[in-house]
Coordinates of N, CA and C in Angstrom, one line a residue:
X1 N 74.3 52.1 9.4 CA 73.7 52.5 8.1 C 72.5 53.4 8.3
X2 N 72.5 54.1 7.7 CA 71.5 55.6 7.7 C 70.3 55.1 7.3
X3 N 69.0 55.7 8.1 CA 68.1 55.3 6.9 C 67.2 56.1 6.1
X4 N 66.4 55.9 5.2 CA 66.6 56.1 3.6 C 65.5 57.3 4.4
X5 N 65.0 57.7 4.9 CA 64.1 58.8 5.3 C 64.8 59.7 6.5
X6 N 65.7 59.1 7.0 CA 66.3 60.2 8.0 C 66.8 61.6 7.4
X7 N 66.8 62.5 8.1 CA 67.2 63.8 7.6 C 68.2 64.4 8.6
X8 N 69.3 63.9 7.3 CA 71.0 64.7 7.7 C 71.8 65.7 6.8
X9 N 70.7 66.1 5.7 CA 71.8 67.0 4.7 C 71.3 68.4 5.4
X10 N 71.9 69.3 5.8 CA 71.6 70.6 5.9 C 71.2 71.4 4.3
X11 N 70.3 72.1 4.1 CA 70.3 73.3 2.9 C 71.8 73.1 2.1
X12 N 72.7 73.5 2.5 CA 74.0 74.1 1.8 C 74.5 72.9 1.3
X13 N 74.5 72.0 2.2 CA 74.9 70.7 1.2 C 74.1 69.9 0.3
X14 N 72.7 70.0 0.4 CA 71.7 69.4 -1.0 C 72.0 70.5 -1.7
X15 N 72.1 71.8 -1.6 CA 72.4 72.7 -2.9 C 73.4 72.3 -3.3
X16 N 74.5 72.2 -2.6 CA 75.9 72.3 -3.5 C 76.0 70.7 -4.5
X17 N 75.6 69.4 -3.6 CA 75.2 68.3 -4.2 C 74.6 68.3 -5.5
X18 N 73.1 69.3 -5.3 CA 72.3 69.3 -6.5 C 72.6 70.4 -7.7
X19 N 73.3 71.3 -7.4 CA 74.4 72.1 -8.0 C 73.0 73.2 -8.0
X20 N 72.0 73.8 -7.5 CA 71.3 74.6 -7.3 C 71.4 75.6 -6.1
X21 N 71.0 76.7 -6.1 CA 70.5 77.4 -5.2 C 69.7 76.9 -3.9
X22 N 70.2 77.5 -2.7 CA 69.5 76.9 -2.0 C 68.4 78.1 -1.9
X23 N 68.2 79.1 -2.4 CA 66.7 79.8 -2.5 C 66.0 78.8 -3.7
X24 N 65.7 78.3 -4.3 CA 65.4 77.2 -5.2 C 64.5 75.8 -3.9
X25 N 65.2 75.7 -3.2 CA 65.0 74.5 -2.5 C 63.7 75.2 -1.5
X26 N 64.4 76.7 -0.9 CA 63.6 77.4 -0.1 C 61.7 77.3 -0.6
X27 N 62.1 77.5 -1.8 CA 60.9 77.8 -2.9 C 60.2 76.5 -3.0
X28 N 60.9 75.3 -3.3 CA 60.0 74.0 -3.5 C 59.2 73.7 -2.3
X29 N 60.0 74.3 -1.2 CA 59.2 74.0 0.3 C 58.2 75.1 0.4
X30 N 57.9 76.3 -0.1 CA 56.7 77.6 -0.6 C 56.1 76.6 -0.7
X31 N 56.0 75.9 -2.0 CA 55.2 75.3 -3.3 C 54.7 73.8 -2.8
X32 N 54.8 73.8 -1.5 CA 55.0 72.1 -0.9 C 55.2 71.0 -1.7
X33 N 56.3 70.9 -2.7 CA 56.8 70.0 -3.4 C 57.7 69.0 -2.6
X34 N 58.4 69.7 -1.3 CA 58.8 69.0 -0.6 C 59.0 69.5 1.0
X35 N 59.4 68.5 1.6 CA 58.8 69.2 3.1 C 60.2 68.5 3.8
X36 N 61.0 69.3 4.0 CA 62.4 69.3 5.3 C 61.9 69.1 6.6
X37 N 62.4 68.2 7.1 CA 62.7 68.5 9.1 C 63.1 69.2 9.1
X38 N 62.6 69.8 10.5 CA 63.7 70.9 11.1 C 64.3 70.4 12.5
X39 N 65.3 71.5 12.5 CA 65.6 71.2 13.9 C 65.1 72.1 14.8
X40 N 65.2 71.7 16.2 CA 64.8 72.7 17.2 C 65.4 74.2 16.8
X41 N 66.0 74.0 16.2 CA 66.6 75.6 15.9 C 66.1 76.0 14.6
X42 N 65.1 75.4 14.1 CA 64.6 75.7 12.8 C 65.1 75.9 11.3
X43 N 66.8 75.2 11.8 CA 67.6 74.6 10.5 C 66.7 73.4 9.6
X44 N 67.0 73.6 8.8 CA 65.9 72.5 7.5 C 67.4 71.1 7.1
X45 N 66.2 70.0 7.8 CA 67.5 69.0 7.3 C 66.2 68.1 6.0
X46 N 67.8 67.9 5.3 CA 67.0 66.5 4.4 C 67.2 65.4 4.2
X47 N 66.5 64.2 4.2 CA 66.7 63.0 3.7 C 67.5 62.7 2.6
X48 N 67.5 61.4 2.3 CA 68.2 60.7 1.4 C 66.6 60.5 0.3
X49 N 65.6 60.4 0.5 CA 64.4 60.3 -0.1 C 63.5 61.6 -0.5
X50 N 64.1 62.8 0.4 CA 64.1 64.5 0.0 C 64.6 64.5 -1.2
X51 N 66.4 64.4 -1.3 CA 67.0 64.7 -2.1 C 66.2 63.8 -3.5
X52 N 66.3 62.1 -3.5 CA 65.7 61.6 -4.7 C 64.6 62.8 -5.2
X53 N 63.4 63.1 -4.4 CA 62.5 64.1 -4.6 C 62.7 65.2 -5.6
X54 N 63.9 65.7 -4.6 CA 64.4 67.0 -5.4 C 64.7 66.8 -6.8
X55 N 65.6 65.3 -7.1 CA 65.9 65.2 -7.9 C 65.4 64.9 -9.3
X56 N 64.0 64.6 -8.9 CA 62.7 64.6 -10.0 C 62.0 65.4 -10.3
X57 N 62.1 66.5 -9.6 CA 61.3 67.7 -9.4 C 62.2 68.4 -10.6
X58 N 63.9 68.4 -10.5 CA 64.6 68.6 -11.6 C 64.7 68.5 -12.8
X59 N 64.5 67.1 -12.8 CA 64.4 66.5 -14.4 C 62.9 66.8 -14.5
X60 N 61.7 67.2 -14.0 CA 60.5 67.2 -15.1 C 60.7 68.7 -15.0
X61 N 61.4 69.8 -14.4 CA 61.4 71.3 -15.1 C 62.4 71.6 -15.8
X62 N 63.4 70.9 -15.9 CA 64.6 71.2 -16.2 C 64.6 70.5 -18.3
X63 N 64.5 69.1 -17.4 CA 64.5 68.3 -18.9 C 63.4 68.3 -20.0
X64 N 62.4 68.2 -19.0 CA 60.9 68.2 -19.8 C 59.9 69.5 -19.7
X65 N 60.4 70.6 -19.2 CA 59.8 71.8 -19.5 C 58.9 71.8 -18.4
X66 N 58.6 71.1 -17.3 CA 57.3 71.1 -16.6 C 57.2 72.7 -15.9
X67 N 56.3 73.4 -15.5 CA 56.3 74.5 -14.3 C 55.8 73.9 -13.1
X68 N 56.2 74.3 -12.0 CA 56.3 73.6 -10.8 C 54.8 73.5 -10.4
X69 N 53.3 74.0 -11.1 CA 52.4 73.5 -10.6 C 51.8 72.2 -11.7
X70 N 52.5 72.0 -12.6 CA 52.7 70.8 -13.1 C 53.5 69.8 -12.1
X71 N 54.5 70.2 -11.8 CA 55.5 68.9 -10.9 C 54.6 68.3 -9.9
X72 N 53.9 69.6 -9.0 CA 52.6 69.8 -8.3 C 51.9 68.1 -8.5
X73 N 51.4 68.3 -9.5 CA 50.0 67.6 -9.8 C 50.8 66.4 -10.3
X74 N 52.4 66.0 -10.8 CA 52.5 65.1 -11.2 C 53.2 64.0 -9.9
X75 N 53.8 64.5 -8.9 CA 53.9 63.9 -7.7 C 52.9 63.7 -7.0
X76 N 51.5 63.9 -7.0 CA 50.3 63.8 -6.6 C 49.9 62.7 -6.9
X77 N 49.7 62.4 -8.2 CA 49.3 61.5 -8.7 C 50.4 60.5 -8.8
X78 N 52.0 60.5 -8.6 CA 52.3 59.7 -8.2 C 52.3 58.7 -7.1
X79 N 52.2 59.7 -6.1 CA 51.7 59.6 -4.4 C 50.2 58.4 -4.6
X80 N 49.8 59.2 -5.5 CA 48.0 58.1 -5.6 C 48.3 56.9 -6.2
X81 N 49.2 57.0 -7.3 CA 49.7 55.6 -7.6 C 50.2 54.6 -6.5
X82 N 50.8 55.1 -6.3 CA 51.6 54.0 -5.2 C 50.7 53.6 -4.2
X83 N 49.9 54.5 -3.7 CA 49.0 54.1 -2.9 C 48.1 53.1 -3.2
X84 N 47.7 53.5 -4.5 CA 46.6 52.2 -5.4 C 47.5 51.1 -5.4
X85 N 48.9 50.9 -6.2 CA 49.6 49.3 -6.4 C 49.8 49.2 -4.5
X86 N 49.8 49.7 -3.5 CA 50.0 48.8 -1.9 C 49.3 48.2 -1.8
X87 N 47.7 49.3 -2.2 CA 46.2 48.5 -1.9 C 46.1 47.3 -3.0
X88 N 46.3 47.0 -3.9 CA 46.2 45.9 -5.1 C 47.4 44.7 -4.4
X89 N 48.6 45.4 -3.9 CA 49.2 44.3 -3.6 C 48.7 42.8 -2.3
X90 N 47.6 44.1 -1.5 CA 47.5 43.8 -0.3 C 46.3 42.9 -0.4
X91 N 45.5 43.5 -1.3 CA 44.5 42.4 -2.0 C 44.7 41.1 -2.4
X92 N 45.9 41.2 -3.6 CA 46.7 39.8 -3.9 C 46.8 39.0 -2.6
X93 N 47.3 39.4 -2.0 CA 47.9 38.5 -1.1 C 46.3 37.7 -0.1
X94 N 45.5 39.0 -0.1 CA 44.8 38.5 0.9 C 43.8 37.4 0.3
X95 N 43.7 38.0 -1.2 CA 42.9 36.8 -2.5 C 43.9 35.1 -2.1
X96 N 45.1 35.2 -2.1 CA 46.5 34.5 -2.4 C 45.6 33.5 -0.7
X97 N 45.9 34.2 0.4 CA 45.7 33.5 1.7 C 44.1 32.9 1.7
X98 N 43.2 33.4 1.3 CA 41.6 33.1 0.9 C 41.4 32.5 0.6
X99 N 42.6 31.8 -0.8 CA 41.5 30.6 -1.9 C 43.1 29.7 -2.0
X100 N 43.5 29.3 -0.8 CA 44.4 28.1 -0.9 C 43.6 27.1 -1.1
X101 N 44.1 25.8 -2.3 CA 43.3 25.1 -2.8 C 42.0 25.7 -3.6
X102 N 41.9 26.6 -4.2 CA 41.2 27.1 -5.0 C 40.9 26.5 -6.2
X103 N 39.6 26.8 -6.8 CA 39.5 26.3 -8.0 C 40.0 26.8 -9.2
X104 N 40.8 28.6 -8.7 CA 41.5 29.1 -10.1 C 42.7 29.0 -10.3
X105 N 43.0 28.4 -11.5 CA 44.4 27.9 -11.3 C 45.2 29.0 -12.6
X106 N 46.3 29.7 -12.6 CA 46.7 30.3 -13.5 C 47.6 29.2 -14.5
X107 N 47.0 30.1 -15.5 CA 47.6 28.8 -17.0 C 48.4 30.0 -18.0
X108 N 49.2 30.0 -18.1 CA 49.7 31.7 -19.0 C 49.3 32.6 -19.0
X109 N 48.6 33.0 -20.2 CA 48.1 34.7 -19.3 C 46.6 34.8 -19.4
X110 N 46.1 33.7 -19.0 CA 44.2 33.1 -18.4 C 44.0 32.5 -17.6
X111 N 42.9 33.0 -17.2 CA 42.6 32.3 -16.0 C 42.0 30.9 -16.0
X112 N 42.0 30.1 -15.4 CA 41.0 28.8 -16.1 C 40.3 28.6 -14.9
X113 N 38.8 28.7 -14.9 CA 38.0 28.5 -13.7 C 37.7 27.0 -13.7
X114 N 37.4 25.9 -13.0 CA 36.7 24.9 -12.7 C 35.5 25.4 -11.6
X115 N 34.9 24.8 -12.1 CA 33.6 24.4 -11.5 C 33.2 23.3 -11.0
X116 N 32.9 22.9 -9.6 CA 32.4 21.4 -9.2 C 30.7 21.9 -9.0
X117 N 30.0 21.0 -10.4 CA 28.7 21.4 -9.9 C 27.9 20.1 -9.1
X118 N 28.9 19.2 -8.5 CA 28.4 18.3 -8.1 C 27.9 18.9 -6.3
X119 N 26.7 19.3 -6.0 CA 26.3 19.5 -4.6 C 25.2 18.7 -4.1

């Protein structure tokens, strides 16, 4: 099984896949919207996680009118998203490993603190 970041599609077959030009694709790599391996021969291969790429880059110029220095700034800030929910997740967990036997106990959607002021 392949994995999800390896790069095996040559140009000609994400074009023909994506039903676009492969000067189109050429272009998104100008615009660094997306970045191919190459090979030692400086053939451009792509991912299975390229192509998803590509294929959002499509639907926000194609479906929703974006221009590609909109796509730009909207993959950017998705990039920063994801980066913020790893850091939040990684927090959880390390709040989660910190306060075993804790005093906060979750009760639907509040927190309920106890307090022992007995010291």
């Amino acid at each position: 099984m392949r994995n999800y970041e390896e790069p095996v599609y040559l140009i000609s077959v994400v074009a023909k896949v994506l039903n676009i030009h492969p000067q189109t694709l050429r272009q998104y790599e100008r615009e660094g919207l997306v970045e191919p391996s190459r090979t030692e021969g400086k053939m451009r291969l792509y991912s299975e996680k390229d192509l998803d790429k590509i294929k959002m880059i499509l639907r926000l110029t194609r479906d929703l009118g974006v221009n590609l220095a909109g796509v730009d700034v909207i993959l950017r800030l998705k990039q920063r998203l994801e980066e913020c929910e790893a850091i939040i997740d990684e927090l959880r967990s390390n709040i989660k490993t910190q306060n075993k036997g804790s005093l906060v106990k979750r009760v639907s959607s509040f927190d309920m603190i106890f307090v022992d002021d007995k010291k």
